[in-house]
Amino acid sequence: MFEIARLYRRFGLRPVELLEELLGTIRRDNLNAYITVDEEGALRDAQEAEQILAQGSDDVLAGIPLAIKDNICTRGIRTTCGSNILADFVPAYDATVVERLRKRGAIIIGKTNLDEFAMGSTTTTSNAGPTKNPFDETRTPGGSSGGSAAAVAADLCAGALGSDTGGSIRQPASFCGITGLKPTYGSVSRFGLVAFASSLDQIGPMAHSARETAVLFDAIKGHDPKDSTSVPGEYAPIDLNALDMHGIRIGVPQEFFAEGLSPDVERAVRFGITAYEELGARIVPIRLPHIRYGVAVYYVIATAEASSNLARYDGVRYGLRADGAKDLTDMYLQTRSQGFGAEVKRRIMLGTYVLSAGYYDAYYKKASQVRTLIARDFSEAFGQCDLIAGPTSPVTSFGLDEMMDDPLSIYLLDIYTIPANLAGLPALSIPCGFAEDGLPIGMQLMAPHFREDRLLGAGMAFQDCTRFHRVKP
Amino acid sequence: MKITDQEVLHVAGLSRLKLDEHELKRFLRELNAIVDYMDMLAQIDTAGVPETVHATMLTRALRQDIPERSQERAAALANAPSQREGKIVVPRVIE
């Protein structure tokens, strides 16, 4: 991103030239990172960027080609959510984040692949087929923002937006060796993000480095009157100088190094923590006792919210409508049964079950209370430390056809990422090493609400003295 | 098994989903496995703990009720599967 900005200004490279080269690369590529490439629209954006640059703009995002996850609305560009039910949906408006990127002169290349409705962690449930991991094409890029992660890793864009409900930015960032930020809930507008679980969903940036991630975060953050959960107030730009780690207390929860953690991941993350110690940070052991209930809490709350949010897909106003229905109810039944894939149906039904009469108190109410206990664990922990560090995922990328038949074991892999969503905290995944088979490993950092500056600054400090984020597939 | 196939069918009906035999068998197995796992929540003492229903500290995010222009009708209708005279057409509801 910074390199491209420099080439434009110092070496006379033109956005249109760069874009044409990039579109050629995307055409030849077979990772299936994109669902839709908007060649015409991108070319228009590039021509506009040329004018902006000709006027002497010093905006680093001018002419920077970006990819947008396909659950974020883009005016005039098909937004499918990887689902048959939205296969032909063309939004009449841009999501606030897209509008903000356009205003900065960025080029929107297209829409990236995802698990259907962002429900998954493998990018295999999309109706567009699976995305492949650029480090090993037989493996998953992670998910649900796997298309964005693969596109960044393989340089099919200079940065991307994803969305993160239970780890969907951080886990694919970890699997693809890039940097991904899940911002504080309420710091980035969700207007135009197709809702999955509204109290957990958050749009965030993905790029090679923490510095580029910070530039994208600055561009999209801030209050938006169109999102009632967007938090008002001043949002200061992120300092692009690395954070001085001297005196910074890094909390290491023992619960994050529990059973099921792969030895490769543990070794790399422990290395990362030691690196911070060498940079001057103080390591503090902490406890997060309720974290082990996180997955159970999450799959109650997220599916409950999803069952309600996805009720809107009824074949009436937009999206698929099944032919030949005998009445209105039959139209709903047929449309939804044909339009949704198995994972989405499973989650809608689970959510309907936990909200249904007789089970509400035992599941939904209980989970909402335990969510409070998890949030309290973090408040207490942040009394003793400034950042929390641990693995992003207990494993590295796995085979595209592994574990397909066992949804629960896939859900359990979200154990380290889910807590930040439940507590609304910002969290960052940065590359911190490679497994013996060459697959990338991510370290997760978490900070108190609205302390993305600390997260990204610490990410920059780590990346200024390591090269993991520079390793290409 | 905790959830019976009758219950799976009931929940599918509430969700406006029609399941075939194969799906019924599959979801019966999977939903039971997941709900069994979720039952760990019952062990936790949550007496007096308030519920968290959203993650921000916002309490009243109301805006002024001022009319403003948003989408034009044609744009709003552009994605409708069936429309006539500026309205969305659906199957007959009233006999």
XYZ file of C-alpha atoms in Angstrom:
568
model
C 0.000 0.000 0.000
C 2.708 2.516 1.014
C 4.861 1.143 -1.801
C 2.077 1.727 -4.335
C 1.482 5.255 -3.017
C 5.209 5.948 -3.475
C 5.272 4.477 -7.006
C 2.391 6.765 -8.006
C 4.118 9.873 -6.738
C 7.817 9.274 -7.241
C 7.939 6.996 -10.253
C 4.969 8.115 -12.295
C 3.063 4.835 -12.121
C -0.594 5.439 -12.997
C -3.508 3.818 -11.126
C -4.987 2.559 -14.419
C -1.717 0.801 -15.307
C -1.459 -0.778 -11.892
C -5.103 -1.855 -12.009
C -4.813 -3.448 -15.474
C -1.821 -5.451 -14.331
C -3.679 -6.503 -11.198
C -6.838 -7.492 -13.090
C -4.677 -9.688 -15.309
C -3.209 -11.387 -12.247
C -6.680 -11.930 -10.798
C -7.905 -13.449 -14.102
C -5.035 -15.933 -14.143
C -5.389 -16.801 -10.475
C -7.274 -19.887 -9.319
C -7.640 -19.332 -5.562
C -11.312 -18.356 -6.002
C -10.762 -15.410 -3.677
C -13.262 -13.195 -5.492
C -16.931 -13.864 -6.127
C -17.303 -10.768 -8.297
C -14.592 -8.669 -9.944
C -15.989 -5.313 -11.030
C -13.554 -4.525 -13.828
C -15.532 -1.590 -15.248
C -16.227 0.011 -11.888
C -12.622 -0.451 -10.790
C -11.408 1.185 -13.992
C -13.672 4.174 -13.347
C -12.330 4.385 -9.783
C -8.764 4.237 -11.133
C -9.433 7.060 -13.607
C -10.854 9.189 -10.801
C -7.829 8.372 -8.667
C -5.569 9.622 -11.476
C -7.281 12.990 -11.290
C -6.988 13.059 -7.503
C -3.285 12.283 -7.780
C -2.814 14.829 -10.564
C -4.186 17.448 -8.180
C -1.353 16.591 -5.822
C -3.308 14.645 -3.181
C -1.122 13.210 -0.428
C -3.814 10.713 0.640
C -2.125 7.329 0.891
C -5.396 5.588 -0.096
C -5.742 7.426 -3.428
C -5.607 4.803 -6.165
C -5.116 1.905 -3.733
C -6.933 -1.234 -4.975
C -9.067 -2.808 -2.252
C -11.309 -5.857 -1.964
C -14.587 -5.951 -0.050
C -16.120 -9.014 1.573
C -19.295 -9.990 -0.246
C -21.578 -9.369 2.734
C -20.857 -5.624 2.609
C -23.178 -3.707 0.277
C -21.710 -2.053 -2.785
C -23.874 0.157 -4.951
C -24.389 -1.433 -8.333
C -22.138 -4.423 -7.556
C -23.802 -7.741 -6.809
C -23.631 -8.586 -3.089
C -24.375 -12.282 -2.657
C -23.232 -13.272 0.843
C -22.158 -16.488 -0.881
C -25.806 -17.552 -0.826
C -28.260 -18.682 -3.463
C -30.883 -16.586 -1.745
C -28.992 -13.371 -2.642
C -27.336 -14.615 -5.828
C -28.741 -11.738 -7.912
C -28.980 -9.031 -5.262
C -27.594 -5.681 -6.435
C -27.654 -3.078 -3.629
C -28.933 0.404 -4.425
C -26.502 1.921 -1.922
C -22.967 1.634 -0.567
C -22.292 0.525 2.978
C -20.922 3.444 5.010
C -17.447 1.852 5.073
C -17.408 1.560 1.266
C -18.624 5.134 0.870
C -15.787 6.292 3.155
C -13.148 4.345 1.196
C -14.463 5.727 -2.092
C -14.270 9.286 -0.746
C -10.593 8.686 -0.057
C -10.031 7.741 -3.691
C -9.587 3.993 -3.161
C -10.311 1.575 -6.020
C -12.936 -1.067 -5.249
C -11.813 -4.124 -7.245
C -14.565 -6.496 -6.283
C -16.218 -8.711 -3.752
C -14.501 -11.529 -1.906
C -15.653 -15.002 -1.062
C -16.963 -16.011 2.352
C -18.839 -18.735 4.135
C -22.531 -18.359 3.361
C -23.786 -15.334 5.351
C -20.382 -15.296 7.113
C -21.389 -18.409 9.040
C -18.298 -20.560 9.174
C -14.563 -20.608 9.554
C -13.433 -22.300 6.334
C -14.857 -20.352 3.328
C -16.209 -23.634 2.011
C -19.971 -23.129 2.441
C -20.181 -20.376 -0.188
C -22.367 -21.023 -3.236
C -19.332 -19.803 -5.221
C -17.302 -22.796 -4.045
C -14.351 -22.842 -1.633
C -11.461 -20.394 -1.589
C -7.995 -21.958 -1.439
C -5.206 -20.981 0.925
C -2.386 -19.316 -1.067
C 0.192 -21.092 1.120
C -1.237 -24.519 0.245
C -4.056 -24.792 -2.270
C -5.357 -28.028 -0.766
C -6.129 -26.160 2.454
C -8.663 -23.669 3.730
C -7.811 -19.963 3.974
C -9.932 -19.935 7.138
C -13.106 -17.972 7.312
C -15.491 -16.559 7.069
C -13.470 -13.702 5.511
C -11.307 -16.250 3.696
C -11.622 -14.568 0.300
C -10.356 -11.263 1.693
C -7.488 -12.982 3.544
C -6.414 -15.011 0.492
C -6.654 -11.951 -1.773
C -4.407 -9.920 0.547
C -1.909 -12.767 1.039
C -1.641 -13.435 -2.708
C -1.438 -9.699 -3.542
C -4.718 -9.743 -5.468
C -5.460 -6.434 -3.705
C -3.520 -4.065 -1.459
C -5.913 -4.417 1.462
C -9.398 -5.665 2.189
C -12.407 -5.411 4.429
C -13.799 -8.388 6.260
C -16.364 -8.859 8.978
C -15.861 -10.581 12.309
C -18.684 -12.068 14.384
C -16.706 -14.765 16.207
C -13.255 -14.547 14.621
C -14.018 -14.200 10.911
C -11.312 -11.584 10.315
C -8.648 -12.786 12.753
C -8.715 -16.529 12.059
C -8.343 -16.246 8.243
C -5.675 -13.550 8.799
C -3.850 -16.078 10.959
C -4.282 -18.923 8.415
C -3.044 -16.744 5.525
C -0.136 -14.989 7.247
C -1.568 -11.468 7.212
C -2.732 -8.848 9.722
C -6.417 -8.481 10.596
C -8.232 -6.192 13.019
C -11.588 -6.771 14.647
C -12.379 -3.279 15.949
C -14.273 -2.338 19.112
C -17.988 -2.985 18.714
C -19.555 0.333 17.694
C -16.384 1.950 16.318
C -17.070 1.041 12.676
C -20.501 1.520 11.120
C -22.431 -1.640 10.295
C -24.743 0.224 7.930
C -24.747 -1.857 4.770
C -23.251 -4.951 6.390
C -25.667 -7.826 5.847
C -26.621 -8.735 9.417
C -25.683 -12.128 10.860
C -25.565 -11.569 14.667
C -26.044 -7.859 15.221
C -24.642 -7.622 18.759
C -21.403 -9.320 17.659
C -20.843 -8.349 13.990
C -18.091 -5.866 13.267
C -16.458 -4.800 9.988
C -12.676 -4.514 10.048
C -9.568 -4.150 7.880
C -7.100 -6.791 6.664
C -3.677 -6.119 5.129
C -0.098 -7.382 5.199
C 1.067 -5.066 7.970
C -0.344 -3.430 11.087
C 0.537 -0.015 9.624
C -1.570 -0.623 6.501
C -4.323 -2.054 8.685
C -4.220 1.162 10.739
C -4.609 3.316 7.600
C -7.684 1.324 6.563
C -9.127 1.395 10.079
C -8.737 5.183 10.211
C -10.569 5.458 6.895
C -13.625 3.452 7.958
C -14.038 4.200 11.671
C -16.150 6.829 13.363
C -19.736 7.595 14.211
C -22.449 7.019 11.624
C -25.992 8.250 12.271
C -27.258 5.418 10.043
C -26.141 2.792 12.598
C -27.784 3.206 16.002
C -25.092 1.060 17.652
C -22.328 3.274 16.284
C -20.622 5.098 19.167
C -20.493 8.915 18.846
C -17.426 10.958 19.733
C -14.015 11.928 18.435
C -11.881 9.220 16.871
C -8.227 10.264 16.802
C -6.096 8.970 13.922
C -3.816 6.037 14.773
C -0.160 6.995 15.254
C 1.815 5.206 12.558
C 4.895 5.117 14.755
C 5.338 1.856 16.633
C 4.330 1.792 20.287
C 7.228 1.940 22.735
C 6.769 -1.373 24.542
C 8.734 -0.350 27.651
C 6.489 -0.591 30.644
C 3.579 -2.072 28.657
C 2.043 -4.952 30.616
C 1.045 -7.921 28.476
C -1.373 -10.303 30.128
C -1.039 -13.961 29.181
C -4.100 -15.995 30.147
C -3.330 -19.602 31.028
C -6.719 -20.507 29.534
C -5.307 -19.606 26.105
C -2.670 -22.308 26.318
C -4.973 -25.161 27.128
C -5.665 -28.619 25.758
C -6.169 -28.747 22.005
C -3.526 -26.120 21.215
C -1.179 -27.343 18.504
C 2.491 -27.477 19.619
C 3.563 -25.494 16.530
C 1.123 -22.710 17.390
C 2.148 -22.689 21.046
C 5.837 -22.442 20.151
C 5.285 -19.552 17.712
C 3.019 -17.599 20.051
C 5.391 -18.085 22.998
C 8.149 -16.793 20.737
C 6.004 -13.730 19.980
C 5.442 -13.050 23.664
C 9.185 -13.378 24.343
C 9.859 -10.913 21.533
C 7.619 -8.375 23.279
C 9.485 -9.010 26.509
C 12.723 -8.253 24.705
C 11.173 -5.024 23.417
C 10.627 -3.977 27.020
C 7.131 -5.248 27.812
C 6.355 -6.879 31.133
C 4.603 -10.254 30.974
C 1.815 -10.740 33.511
C 0.060 -14.088 34.020
C -3.707 -13.522 34.139
C -6.874 -15.609 34.477
C -10.030 -15.490 32.352
C -12.013 -18.194 34.153
C -15.241 -17.982 32.099
C -13.566 -18.138 28.698
C -14.132 -21.871 28.514
C -17.868 -21.242 28.200
C -17.319 -18.838 25.315
C -18.119 -21.229 22.478
C -21.357 -22.396 24.110
C -22.431 -18.807 24.854
C -21.546 -17.707 21.352
C -23.452 -20.418 19.523
C -26.573 -19.644 21.579
C -26.433 -15.878 21.075
C -25.157 -15.793 17.498
C -27.679 -18.337 16.240
C -30.549 -16.680 18.151
C -29.743 -13.356 16.516
C -29.218 -15.016 13.137
C -32.585 -16.767 13.226
C -34.210 -13.385 13.702
C -32.009 -11.489 11.198
C -32.448 -14.076 8.449
C -36.229 -14.050 8.765
C -36.149 -11.211 6.224
C -35.271 -13.589 3.380
C -38.787 -14.496 2.442
C -38.823 -14.094 -1.328
C -40.920 -10.944 -1.173
C -38.814 -7.779 -1.451
C -35.473 -8.999 -2.799
C -33.477 -12.119 -3.395
C -34.613 -15.499 -4.589
C -38.289 -16.357 -4.932
C -39.126 -19.999 -5.542
C -41.440 -20.705 -8.482
C -44.674 -22.617 -8.298
C -45.655 -21.982 -4.682
C -49.312 -22.671 -3.991
C -49.724 -19.900 -1.403
C -47.717 -17.330 0.575
C -46.571 -19.710 3.331
C -45.537 -22.256 0.741
C -43.574 -19.528 -1.038
C -41.682 -18.769 2.186
C -40.994 -22.463 2.780
C -39.816 -23.211 -0.728
C -37.789 -20.019 -1.116
C -35.916 -20.485 2.148
C -35.434 -24.228 1.727
C -33.957 -23.747 -1.766
C -32.099 -20.531 -0.966
C -30.143 -21.412 2.181
C -27.347 -23.944 2.467
C -27.019 -26.557 5.218
C -24.873 -24.529 7.637
C -27.226 -21.558 7.489
C -30.291 -23.775 7.972
C -28.626 -25.470 10.926
C -27.911 -22.137 12.595
C -31.368 -20.707 11.924
C -32.933 -23.816 13.459
C -30.589 -23.807 16.436
C -31.361 -20.131 17.038
C -35.081 -20.749 16.746
C -34.754 -23.641 19.200
C -32.868 -21.662 21.885
C -35.404 -18.837 21.631
C -38.458 -21.074 21.624
C -40.954 -21.391 24.452
C -39.611 -23.542 27.278
C -35.952 -23.178 26.288
C -35.462 -19.410 26.333
C -34.379 -19.193 29.995
C -32.138 -22.257 29.858
C -30.264 -21.120 26.761
C -30.677 -17.553 25.562
C -31.115 -15.899 28.959
C -28.418 -18.053 30.537
C -25.964 -17.372 27.730
C -26.600 -13.618 27.973
C -25.739 -13.792 31.687
C -22.574 -15.794 31.108
C -21.672 -13.227 28.451
C -21.655 -10.673 31.290
C -19.303 -12.905 33.303
C -16.920 -13.156 30.337
C -16.977 -9.366 29.890
C -16.232 -8.991 33.620
C -13.253 -11.363 33.325
C -11.789 -8.958 30.779
C -12.515 -5.816 32.854
C -10.684 -7.401 35.777
C -7.811 -8.588 33.597
C -7.344 -5.111 32.125
C -6.870 -3.858 35.678
C -3.592 -5.810 35.675
C -2.432 -5.460 32.083
C -2.578 -3.177 29.043
C -2.825 -5.857 26.367
C -3.680 -9.552 26.327
C -1.706 -11.901 24.092
C -2.365 -15.472 22.975
C -2.974 -17.585 19.884
C -5.575 -16.529 17.319
C -6.513 -20.119 16.508
C -5.473 -23.347 18.249
C -4.484 -24.810 14.861
C -3.015 -23.850 11.497
C -4.938 -24.189 8.240
C -6.407 -27.640 7.587
C -7.467 -29.558 4.483
C -10.467 -28.220 2.541
C -12.397 -31.442 3.043
C -11.423 -32.107 6.670
C -14.005 -32.060 9.451
C -16.848 -31.239 7.081
C -19.156 -33.732 8.749
C -18.731 -32.457 12.263
C -19.928 -28.880 12.772
C -19.267 -28.913 16.531
C -15.562 -29.634 16.158
C -15.283 -26.723 13.710
C -17.178 -24.454 16.133
C -14.746 -25.383 18.930
C -11.840 -23.982 16.918
C -13.253 -20.468 17.492
C -12.424 -20.720 21.187
C -9.800 -17.951 21.295
C -11.479 -15.450 18.981
C -15.078 -15.566 20.264
C -14.455 -13.858 23.645
C -13.518 -10.485 22.063
C -16.836 -10.441 20.191
C -18.832 -11.331 23.282
C -17.149 -8.503 25.229
C -17.106 -6.057 22.273
C -13.309 -5.679 22.570
C -10.852 -4.840 19.796
C -8.500 -7.662 18.817
C -5.719 -8.005 16.275
C -4.127 -11.029 14.634
C -0.522 -10.640 13.480
C 1.740 -13.238 11.859
C 4.179 -14.618 14.448
C 5.708 -17.690 12.826
C 5.271 -20.751 10.663
C 4.520 -24.373 11.426
C 6.981 -27.085 10.368
C 4.931 -27.635 7.198
C 5.270 -23.947 6.287
C 1.779 -22.798 7.225
C 1.404 -19.369 8.848
C 0.584 -18.879 12.536
C -1.095 -15.829 14.046
C -0.774 -14.234 17.447
C -3.794 -12.467 18.843
C -3.591 -9.247 20.832
C -6.588 -7.824 22.678
C -7.031 -4.391 24.226
C -9.658 -2.508 26.234
C -12.543 -0.884 24.324
C -11.432 1.773 21.819
C -7.711 1.093 22.359
C -7.003 0.108 18.757
C -4.124 2.595 18.956
C -2.404 0.378 21.519
C -3.174 -2.815 19.574
C -1.957 -1.526 16.236
C 1.017 0.270 17.804
C 2.083 -2.986 19.441
C 1.559 -4.762 16.104
C 3.860 -2.229 14.420
C 6.484 -2.674 17.147
C 6.474 -6.437 16.549
C 6.545 -6.105 12.770
C 9.383 -3.553 12.858
C 11.638 -6.287 14.260
C 10.211 -9.427 12.554
C 9.610 -10.502 8.951
C 6.740 -12.998 9.245
C 4.233 -10.557 7.723
C 6.512 -10.086 4.718
C 6.725 -13.752 3.787
C 4.869 -14.381 0.518
C 3.087 -17.646 -0.284
C -31.360 -37.842 22.514
C -32.662 -34.631 23.948
C -34.264 -33.194 20.820
C -36.732 -35.500 19.075
C -37.462 -35.540 15.362
C -40.861 -34.032 16.154
C -39.079 -31.072 17.720
C -36.711 -30.706 14.781
C -39.722 -30.573 12.473
C -41.450 -28.070 14.767
C -38.402 -25.793 14.817
C -38.034 -26.151 11.040
C -41.682 -25.075 10.673
C -41.125 -22.027 12.897
C -38.049 -21.211 10.799
C -40.065 -21.585 7.585
C -37.838 -24.392 6.370
C -38.973 -27.622 4.778
C -36.670 -30.586 5.467
C -36.352 -33.739 3.426
C -35.706 -37.128 5.065
C -31.962 -36.841 4.689
C -31.855 -33.329 6.178
C -34.086 -34.363 9.078
C -31.729 -37.196 9.997
C -28.683 -35.008 9.673
C -30.038 -32.047 11.652
C -31.416 -34.340 14.349
C -27.920 -35.685 14.943
C -26.106 -32.361 14.658
C -28.519 -30.272 16.703
C -28.424 -32.825 19.503
C -24.626 -32.818 19.547
C -24.518 -29.014 19.688
C -27.253 -28.655 22.306
C -25.561 -31.325 24.449
C -22.444 -29.199 24.343
C -24.382 -26.028 25.206
C -25.804 -27.736 28.261
C -22.525 -26.972 30.053
C -24.026 -23.524 30.632
C -26.403 -25.058 33.178
C -23.488 -25.691 35.566
C -22.661 -22.008 35.946
C -24.091 -20.046 38.841
C -25.598 -16.908 37.316
C -27.884 -15.909 40.163
C -28.225 -12.118 40.150
C -26.020 -11.666 37.061
C -27.520 -9.161 34.604
C -27.848 -10.148 30.954
C -25.647 -8.574 28.297
C -27.664 -8.104 25.134
C -25.312 -5.761 23.332
C -21.658 -4.990 23.715
C -21.615 -1.190 23.801
C -22.316 1.108 26.631
C -24.887 3.052 24.611
C -28.210 3.424 26.317
C -30.389 5.717 24.250
C -29.350 5.944 20.633
C -32.385 7.824 19.390
C -32.229 10.389 16.645
C -34.510 13.286 15.807
C -37.503 12.202 13.794
C -36.916 14.388 10.765
C -38.174 13.278 7.363
C -35.491 13.109 4.693
C -35.160 11.681 1.221
C -33.743 8.187 1.001
C -34.027 5.685 -1.826
C -36.186 6.378 -4.838
C -39.027 3.923 -5.249
C -37.641 2.446 -8.458
C -34.276 1.731 -6.800
C -35.951 0.203 -3.757
C -38.073 -2.027 -5.992
C -35.272 -2.974 -8.368
C -34.494 -6.191 -6.491
C -38.108 -7.310 -5.999
C -38.721 -10.699 -7.642
C -42.142 -9.610 -8.908
C -43.657 -6.154 -9.131
C -46.507 -4.318 -10.781
C -47.443 -0.614 -10.798
C -44.789 0.278 -8.224
C -45.855 -2.439 -5.813
C -44.529 -5.876 -4.903
C -46.629 -8.812 -6.082
C -47.040 -11.847 -3.776
C -49.207 -14.964 -3.978
C -52.818 -14.567 -2.897
C -53.150 -14.249 0.896
C -56.933 -13.799 1.295
C -59.299 -16.360 -0.170
